MMTF fields as JSON, N, C-alpha, C and O atoms, coordinates in Angstrom:
{
  "mmtfVersion": "1.0.0",
  "mmtfProducer": "UNKNOWN",
  "numBonds": 339,
  "numAtoms": 340,
  "numGroups": 85,
  "numChains": 1,
  "numModels": 1,
  "chainsPerModel": [1],
  "groupsPerChain": [85],
  "chainIdList": ["A"],
  "bondAtomList": [4, 2, 8, 6, 12, 10, 16, 14, 20, 18, 24, 22, 28, 26, 32, 30, 36, 34, 40, 38, 44, 42, 48, 46, 52, 50, 56, 54, 60, 58, 64, 62, 68, 66, 72, 70, 76, 74, 80, 78, 84, 82, 88, 86, 92, 90, 96, 94, 100, 98, 104, 102, 108, 106, 112, 110, 116, 114, 120, 118, 124, 122, 128, 126, 132, 130, 136, 134, 140, 138, 144, 142, 148, 146, 152, 150, 156, 154, 160, 158, 164, 162, 168, 166, 172, 170, 176, 174, 180, 178, 184, 182, 188, 186, 192, 190, 196, 194, 200, 198, 204, 202, 208, 206, 212, 210, 216, 214, 220, 218, 224, 222, 228, 226, 232, 230, 236, 234, 240, 238, 244, 242, 248, 246, 252, 250, 256, 254, 260, 258, 264, 262, 268, 266, 272, 270, 276, 274, 280, 278, 284, 282, 288, 286, 292, 290, 296, 294, 300, 298, 304, 302, 308, 306, 312, 310, 316, 314, 320, 318, 324, 322, 328, 326, 332, 330, 336, 334],
  "bondOrderList": [1, 1, 1, 1, 1, 1, 1, 1, 1, 1, 1, 1, 1, 1, 1, 1, 1, 1, 1, 1, 1, 1, 1, 1, 1, 1, 1, 1, 1, 1, 1, 1, 1, 1, 1, 1, 1, 1, 1, 1, 1, 1, 1, 1, 1, 1, 1, 1, 1, 1, 1, 1, 1, 1, 1, 1, 1, 1, 1, 1, 1, 1, 1, 1, 1, 1, 1, 1, 1, 1, 1, 1, 1, 1, 1, 1, 1, 1, 1, 1, 1, 1, 1, 1],
  "groupList": [{"groupName": "MET", "atomNameList": ["N", "CA", "C", "O"], "elementList": ["N", "C", "C", "O"], "formalChargeList": [0, 0, 0, 0], "bondAtomList": [1, 0, 2, 1, 3, 2], "bondOrderList": [1, 1, 2], "singleLetterCode": "M", "chemCompType": "L-PEPTIDE LINKING"}, {"groupName": "ASN", "atomNameList": ["N", "CA", "C", "O"], "elementList": ["N", "C", "C", "O"], "formalChargeList": [0, 0, 0, 0], "bondAtomList": [1, 0, 2, 1, 3, 2], "bondOrderList": [1, 1, 2], "singleLetterCode": "N", "chemCompType": "L-PEPTIDE LINKING"}, {"groupName": "LYS", "atomNameList": ["N", "CA", "C", "O"], "elementList": ["N", "C", "C", "O"], "formalChargeList": [0, 0, 0, 0], "bondAtomList": [1, 0, 2, 1, 3, 2], "bondOrderList": [1, 1, 2], "singleLetterCode": "K", "chemCompType": "L-PEPTIDE LINKING"}, {"groupName": "VAL", "atomNameList": ["N", "CA", "C", "O"], "elementList": ["N", "C", "C", "O"], "formalChargeList": [0, 0, 0, 0], "bondAtomList": [1, 0, 2, 1, 3, 2], "bondOrderList": [1, 1, 2], "singleLetterCode": "V", "chemCompType": "L-PEPTIDE LINKING"}, {"groupName": "ALA", "atomNameList": ["N", "CA", "C", "O"], "elementList": ["N", "C", "C", "O"], "formalChargeList": [0, 0, 0, 0], "bondAtomList": [1, 0, 2, 1, 3, 2], "bondOrderList": [1, 1, 2], "singleLetterCode": "A", "chemCompType": "L-PEPTIDE LINKING"}, {"groupName": "GLU", "atomNameList": ["N", "CA", "C", "O"], "elementList": ["N", "C", "C", "O"], "formalChargeList": [0, 0, 0, 0], "bondAtomList": [1, 0, 2, 1, 3, 2], "bondOrderList": [1, 1, 2], "singleLetterCode": "E", "chemCompType": "L-PEPTIDE LINKING"}, {"groupName": "GLY", "atomNameList": ["N", "CA", "C", "O"], "elementList": ["N", "C", "C", "O"], "formalChargeList": [0, 0, 0, 0], "bondAtomList": [1, 0, 2, 1, 3, 2], "bondOrderList": [1, 1, 2], "singleLetterCode": "G", "chemCompType": "PEPTIDE LINKING"}, {"groupName": "ARG", "atomNameList": ["N", "CA", "C", "O"], "elementList": ["N", "C", "C", "O"], "formalChargeList": [0, 0, 0, 0], "bondAtomList": [1, 0, 2, 1, 3, 2], "bondOrderList": [1, 1, 2], "singleLetterCode": "R", "chemCompType": "L-PEPTIDE LINKING"}, {"groupName": "LEU", "atomNameList": ["N", "CA", "C", "O"], "elementList": ["N", "C", "C", "O"], "formalChargeList": [0, 0, 0, 0], "bondAtomList": [1, 0, 2, 1, 3, 2], "bondOrderList": [1, 1, 2], "singleLetterCode": "L", "chemCompType": "L-PEPTIDE LINKING"}, {"groupName": "TYR", "atomNameList": ["N", "CA", "C", "O"], "elementList": ["N", "C", "C", "O"], "formalChargeList": [0, 0, 0, 0], "bondAtomList": [1, 0, 2, 1, 3, 2], "bondOrderList": [1, 1, 2], "singleLetterCode": "Y", "chemCompType": "L-PEPTIDE LINKING"}, {"groupName": "SER", "atomNameList": ["N", "CA", "C", "O"], "elementList": ["N", "C", "C", "O"], "formalChargeList": [0, 0, 0, 0], "bondAtomList": [1, 0, 2, 1, 3, 2], "bondOrderList": [1, 1, 2], "singleLetterCode": "S", "chemCompType": "L-PEPTIDE LINKING"}, {"groupName": "ILE", "atomNameList": ["N", "CA", "C", "O"], "elementList": ["N", "C", "C", "O"], "formalChargeList": [0, 0, 0, 0], "bondAtomList": [1, 0, 2, 1, 3, 2], "bondOrderList": [1, 1, 2], "singleLetterCode": "I", "chemCompType": "L-PEPTIDE LINKING"}, {"groupName": "ASP", "atomNameList": ["N", "CA", "C", "O"], "elementList": ["N", "C", "C", "O"], "formalChargeList": [0, 0, 0, 0], "bondAtomList": [1, 0, 2, 1, 3, 2], "bondOrderList": [1, 1, 2], "singleLetterCode": "D", "chemCompType": "L-PEPTIDE LINKING"}, {"groupName": "PHE", "atomNameList": ["N", "CA", "C", "O"], "elementList": ["N", "C", "C", "O"], "formalChargeList": [0, 0, 0, 0], "bondAtomList": [1, 0, 2, 1, 3, 2], "bondOrderList": [1, 1, 2], "singleLetterCode": "F", "chemCompType": "L-PEPTIDE LINKING"}, {"groupName": "PRO", "atomNameList": ["N", "CA", "C", "O"], "elementList": ["N", "C", "C", "O"], "formalChargeList": [0, 0, 0, 0], "bondAtomList": [1, 0, 2, 1, 3, 2], "bondOrderList": [1, 1, 2], "singleLetterCode": "P", "chemCompType": "L-PEPTIDE LINKING"}, {"groupName": "GLN", "atomNameList": ["N", "CA", "C", "O"], "elementList": ["N", "C", "C", "O"], "formalChargeList": [0, 0, 0, 0], "bondAtomList": [1, 0, 2, 1, 3, 2], "bondOrderList": [1, 1, 2], "singleLetterCode": "Q", "chemCompType": "L-PEPTIDE LINKING"}, {"groupName": "THR", "atomNameList": ["N", "CA", "C", "O"], "elementList": ["N", "C", "C", "O"], "formalChargeList": [0, 0, 0, 0], "bondAtomList": [1, 0, 2, 1, 3, 2], "bondOrderList": [1, 1, 2], "singleLetterCode": "T", "chemCompType": "L-PEPTIDE LINKING"}, {"groupName": "CYS", "atomNameList": ["N", "CA", "C", "O"], "elementList": ["N", "C", "C", "O"], "formalChargeList": [0, 0, 0, 0], "bondAtomList": [1, 0, 2, 1, 3, 2], "bondOrderList": [1, 1, 2], "singleLetterCode": "C", "chemCompType": "L-PEPTIDE LINKING"}, {"groupName": "HIS", "atomNameList": ["N", "CA", "C", "O"], "elementList": ["N", "C", "C", "O"], "formalChargeList": [0, 0, 0, 0], "bondAtomList": [1, 0, 2, 1, 3, 2], "bondOrderList": [1, 1, 2], "singleLetterCode": "H", "chemCompType": "L-PEPTIDE LINKING"}],
  "groupTypeList": [0, 1, 2, 1, 3, 4, 2, 4, 0, 5, 6, 4, 6, 7, 8, 2, 4, 8, 8, 9, 10, 8, 5, 1, 11, 4, 2, 12, 11, 12, 13, 2, 14, 5, 12, 8, 5, 5, 4, 12, 2, 4, 4, 1, 8, 8, 9, 8, 4, 15, 5, 3, 16, 5, 5, 8, 16, 2, 16, 8, 12, 16, 3, 10, 4, 12, 4, 7, 11, 17, 12, 3, 8, 11, 8, 4, 7, 5, 3, 18, 4, 10, 10, 15, 6],
  "groupIdList": [1, 2, 3, 4, 5, 6, 7, 8, 9, 10, 11, 12, 13, 14, 15, 16, 17, 18, 19, 20, 21, 22, 23, 24, 25, 26, 27, 28, 29, 30, 31, 32, 33, 34, 35, 36, 37, 38, 39, 40, 41, 42, 43, 44, 45, 46, 47, 48, 49, 50, 51, 52, 53, 54, 55, 56, 57, 58, 59, 60, 61, 62, 63, 64, 65, 66, 67, 68, 69, 70, 71, 72, 73, 74, 75, 76, 77, 78, 79, 80, 81, 82, 83, 84, 85],
  "secStructList": [7, 7, 6, 6, 2, 2, 2, 2, 2, 2, 2, 2, 2, 2, 2, 2, 2, 2, 2, 2, 2, 2, 2, 2, 2, 2, 6, 6, 7, 7, 7, 7, 6, 6, 6, 2, 2, 2, 2, 2, 2, 2, 2, 2, 2, 2, 2, 2, 2, 2, 2, 2, 2, 2, 2, 2, 2, 6, 6, 2, 2, 2, 2, 2, 6, 6, 6, 6, 6, 2, 2, 2, 2, 2, 2, 2, 2, 2, 2, 2, 2, 2, 2, 7, 7],
  "xCoordList": [2.434, 1.117, 1.765, 2.86, 0.603, 1.143, 2.269, 2.373, 2.865, 3.511, 3.626, 4.704, 2.553, 2.435, 1.943, 2.363, 0.904, 0.483, 1.785, 2.229, 2.368, 3.695, 4.521, 5.438, 4.538, 5.004, 4.429, 4.878, 3.298, 2.189, 2.594, 3.055, 2.187, 2.67, 3.826, 3.845, 4.95, 5.916, 6.025, 6.301, 5.736, 5.691, 4.793, 5.023, 3.715, 2.645, 3.585, 3.363, 4.451, 5.403, 6.492, 6.687, 6.897, 7.652, 7.275, 7.939, 6.03, 5.305, 4.994, 5.165, 4.637, 4.376, 5.617, 5.651, 6.682, 8.397, 8.752, 9.123, 8.468, 8.249, 8.008, 8.681, 6.542, 5.942, 5.908, 5.241, 6.379, 6.793, 7.854, 7.66, 9.078, 10.156, 9.868, 10.379, 8.96, 8.708, 8.224, 8.564, 7.336, 6.445, 7.561, 7.649, 8.226, 9.116, 10.159, 10.549, 10.903, 11.239, 10.472, 11.01, 9.212, 8.552, 8.674, 9.082, 8.533, 8.457, 9.116, 8.807, 10.668, 11.819, 11.915, 12.813, 11.509, 11.478, 10.744, 9.524, 11.464, 10.995, 9.924, 9.582, 9.085, 8.37, 7.794, 7.028, 8.16, 8.067, 6.354, 5.668, 5.821, 4.808, 3.699, 2.603, 3.939, 3.451, 3.346, 2.66, 4.426, 4.122, 3.082, 2.793, 2.933, 1.559, 0.89, 0.714, 0.532, -1.226, -1.108, -2.029, 0.636, 0.964, 1.644, 1.715, 1.856, 2.819, 1.381, 1.339, 0.494, -0.858, -1.306, -1.62, -1.155, -2.029, -0.857, -1.13, 0.175, 1.148, 0.976, 1.1, 0.712, 0.25, -0.533, -0.422, -1.264, -2.953, -2.353, -2.419, -2.004, -2.042, -0.692, -0.211, -0.004, 1.083, 0.049, -0.009, -0.598, -1.855, -2.778, -3.169, -3.253, -3.993, -3.798, -4.652, -2.083, -1.496, -1.186, -1.059, -0.943, -0.82, -1.893, -1.781, -3.199, -4.301, -4.663, -5.504, -4.544, -4.677, -3.608, -3.7, -2.636, -1.631, -2.207, -2.341, -2.605, -3.281, -4.502, -4.571, -5.285, -6.325, -5.843, -6.372, -4.794, -4.666, -3.42, -3.351, -2.814, -2.62, -3.358, -2.917, -4.532, -5.375, -6.306, -7.27, -6.297, -7.037, -6.081, -6.346, -4.871, -3.724, -3.532, -3.201, -3.816, -3.662, -5.258, -5.28, -6.052, -7.574, -7.214, -7.334, -6.714, -6.81, -5.765, -5.8, -4.418, -3.413, -4.215, -4.092, -5.14, -5.886, -6.622, -6.929, -7.054, -8.349, -7.718, -8.304, -6.12, -5.37, -4.937, -5.052, -4.331, -4.449, -5.514, -5.206, -7.136, -7.571, -8.004, -8.476, -7.873, -8.224, -6.885, -7.062, -5.743, -4.785, -4.64, -3.9, -5.778, -5.891, -7.323, -7.714, -8.198, -9.013, -9.041, -9.723, -7.718, -7.533, -6.96, -7.398, -5.784, -4.701, -5.8, -5.645, -7.007, -8.036, -9.017, -9.284, -9.188, -9.256, -8.839, -9.389, -7.201, -6.245, -5.836, -5.441, -5.991, -5.894, -7.104, -7.221, -8.45, -9.518, -9.757, -10.218, -9.508, -9.333, -8.07, -8.666, -6.994, -6.231, -6.423, -5.685, -7.198, -7.386, -8.38, -8.051, -9.701, -10.429, -9.644, -10.171, -8.754, -8.208, -7.571, -7.085],
  "yCoordList": [-2.329, -2.214, -4.333, -4.884, -4.696, -5.843, -6.319, -5.878, -7.032, -7.304, -7.921, -7.845, -8.53, -8.797, -7.259, -6.841, -6.537, -4.856, -4.562, -4.252, -4.644, -3.651, -4.082, -3.31, -5.453, -5.936, -5.888, -6.188, -5.41, -5.585, -3.803, -3.397, -3.379, -1.695, -1.324, -0.589, -1.9, -2.004, -2.234, -1.584, -3.304, -4.112, -3.028, -2.49, -2.66, -1.722, -0.12, 0.525, 0.18, 1.365, 1.055, 1.756, 0.301, 0.019, -0.529, -0.753, -0.596, -1.12, 0.274, 0.517, 1.2, 2.863, 3.111, 3.887, 2.968, 3.259, 2.747, 3.364, 1.545, 0.779, 1.721, 2.197, 1.538, 1.864, 3.431, 3.678, 4.516, 6.099, 5.477, 5.64, 4.69, 4.459, 3.787, 3.403, 3.822, 2.791, 3.826, 3.833, 4.742, 5.229, 6.309, 6.488, 6.859, 7.925, 7.761, 8.711, 6.19, 5.582, 5.424, 5.575, 5.125, 5.447, 6.605, 6.84, 7.609, 9.02, 9.462, 10.127, 8.769, 8.795, 8.002, 8.514, 7.206, 6.564, 6.803, 6.812, 7.125, 7.325, 6.441, 7.553, 5.589, 5.585, 5.517, 6.419, 4.303, 4.905, 4.689, 3.932, 5.502, 5.785, 4.771, 4.882, 4.114, 2.472, 1.412, 0.395, 2.141, 1.032, 2.317, 2.119, 3.255, 3.98, 3.386, 3.554, 2.714, 1.86, 1.03, 0.805, 0.376, -0.263, 0.655, 0.458, 1.3, 2.118, 3.057, 3.541, 3.237, 3.438, 2.397, 2.466, 1.281, 0.585, -0.553, -1.463, 0.155, -0.255, 1.044, 0.904, 2.137, 3.104, 2.702, 2.033, 3.147, 2.463, 1.197, 1.402, 0.409, -0.736, -0.562, -1.536, 0.755, 1.327, 1.928, 1.544, 2.706, 3.508, 3.377, 4.107, 1.804, 1.219, 0.446, 0.132, -0.172, -0.705, 0.083, -0.356, 1.733, 3.188, 2.859, 2.36, 3.121, 3.102, 2.184, 2.443, 0.496, -0.473, -0.572, -1.238, 0.221, 0.289, 1.064, 0.688, 2.098, 3.718, 2.573, 2.14, 2.395, 1.663, 0.856, 0.903, -0.056, -0.848, -0.34, -0.907, 0.706, 1.377, 2.202, 2.54, 2.673, 2.896, 2.069, 2.577, 1.067, -0.85, -0.738, -0.952, -0.352, -1.282, -0.276, -0.58, 0.835, 2.387, 2.107, 2.343, 1.749, 1.193, 0.227, 0.493, -1.059, -2.422, -2.407, -3.038, -1.277, -1.072, -0.065, -0.148, 0.971, 1.249, 0.703, 1.379, -0.698, -1.517, -2.481, -3.233, -2.318, -3.619, -3.116, -3.781, -1.516, -0.629, -0.443, 0.127, -0.504, -0.213, -1.407, -1.437, -2.394, -4.092, -4.656, -5.64, -3.984, -4.051, -3.585, -3.969, -2.465, -1.378, -1.614, -1.097, -2.322, -3.192, -4.334, -4.654, -5.276, -6.482, -5.739, -6.168, -4.341, -4.27, -3.986, -4.151, -3.459, -2.383, -3.771, -3.835, -4.775, -6.323, -6.657, -6.912, -6.916, -7.647, -6.744, -7.315, -5.486, -4.56, -4.832, -4.941, -5.01, -4.806, -6.462, -6.696, -7.174, -9.023, -8.343, -7.822, -8.125, -8.303, -7.444, -7.754, -6.502, -5.636, -6.699, -7.158, -7.106, -8.258, -9.22, -10.327, -9.173, -10.684, -10.55, -11.535],
  "zCoordList": [17.444, 16.287, 15.897, 15.787, 15.843, 15.088, 14.031, 12.887, 14.462, 13.588, 12.161, 11.571, 11.589, 10.536, 9.803, 8.724, 10.74, 9.79, 9.552, 8.446, 10.487, 10.12, 9.389, 9.108, 8.796, 7.749, 6.316, 5.21, 6.755, 5.74, 4.866, 3.799, 5.843, 5.535, 4.879, 3.892, 5.497, 4.65, 3.271, 2.263, 3.55, 1.478, 0.984, -0.099, 1.775, 0.664, 0.215, -0.81, 1.1, 0.869, -0.32, -1.313, -0.107, -1.29, -2.892, -3.904, -2.572, -3.94, -4.194, -5.389, -3.589, -4.064, -4.157, -5.112, -3.796, -4.09, -5.843, -6.842, -5.601, -6.742, -8.436, -9.35, -7.997, -8.984, -9.203, -10.208, -8.629, -8.465, -9.681, -10.885, -9.051, -10.316, -11.535, -12.587, -10.987, -12.702, -13.759, -14.942, -13.12, -13.57, -14.197, -15.411, -13.431, -13.822, -14.673, -15.353, -14.761, -16.18, -17.218, -18.314, -17.178, -18.765, -18.861, -19.998, -18.229, -18.826, -19.774, -20.763, -19.161, -20.106, -21.362, -22.032, -21.85, -22.782, -23.814, -23.655, -25.486, -26.291, -26.981, -27.383, -27.5, -28.146, -29.571, -29.91, -30.639, -31.645, -31.938, -31.251, -33.083, -33.123, -33.277, -32.728, -33.795, -34.096, -32.597, -32.495, -31.328, -30.741, -29.157, -27.977, -29.929, -28.713, -27.919, -26.712, -28.58, -28.127, -26.947, -26.163, -26.822, -26.26, -24.434, -23.221, -25.128, -23.922, -23.519, -22.388, -24.249, -23.123, -21.978, -20.79, -23.071, -22.302, -20.683, -19.9, -20.945, -20.138, -19.035, -17.818, -19.616, -18.627, -17.752, -16.725, -18.238, -17.795, -16.66, -15.448, -16.999, -15.525, -14.772, -14.194, -14.757, -14.296, -13.265, -12.097, -13.694, -13.011, -12.133, -11.223, -12.713, -11.826, -10.927, -10.099, -10.979, -9.83, -8.924, -7.781, -9.262, -8.074, -7.374, -6.253, -8.006, -6.884, -6.567, -5.706, -6.775, -5.816, -4.615, -3.584, -5.009, -3.721, -2.926, -1.761, -3.252, -2.141, -1.314, -0.164, -2.452, -1.598, -0.733, 0.378, -0.926, -0.113, 1.693, 2.784, 1.236, 2.184, 2.894, 3.993, 2.482, 3.48, 3.862, 4.435, 3.727, 4.23, 5.385, 6.568, 4.84, 5.892, 7.234, 8.38, 6.744, 7.99, 9.103, 10.311, 8.558, 9.095, 9.863, 11.059, 9.558, 10.334, 11.368, 12.424, 10.778, 12.286, 13.622, 14.844, 12.669, 13.558, 14.512, 15.494, 14.376, 14.498, 15.44, 16.218, 15.211, 15.914, 17.541, 18.57, 17.363, 18.698, 19.12, 20.166, 19.12, 19.792, 20.375, 21.512, 19.665, 20.123, 21.224, 21.942, 21.223, 22.17, 23.691, 24.597, 23.609, 24.856, 25.188, 26.235, 24.466, 25.394, 26.088, 27.062, 25.104, 26.102, 27.06, 28.128, 27.361, 28.135, 29.528, 30.737, 28.655, 29.704, 31.207, 32.407, 29.553, 30.395, 31.06, 32.132, 30.723, 31.86, 33.352, 34.369, 33.256, 34.775, 35.341, 36.562, 34.227, 35.444, 35.973, 37.09, 35.342, 36.05, 36.889, 37.831, 37.03, 37.669, 38.91, 39.844, 39.103, 40.204, 40.948, 42.042, 40.271, 41.256, 41.165, 41.047, 41.178, 41.534, 43.191, 43.747]
}
């Protein structure tokens, strides 16, 4: 797998873990009634970040699979070229 893709996938995984931790911390906070609107906005931002991270992870999985296919095609071309020469 491409090192850059692997690094990006690792970063996305770390981000998912961070967002999960933030969600759990936020659940334990007691907000004053006058702060509930702001707390809801923060929660919505957290859930949006989680959705974006999930989309990123899926895209990186696709890029990783595409990179593996390219690696196989390049190897096949090299093998074919060496057998011809």
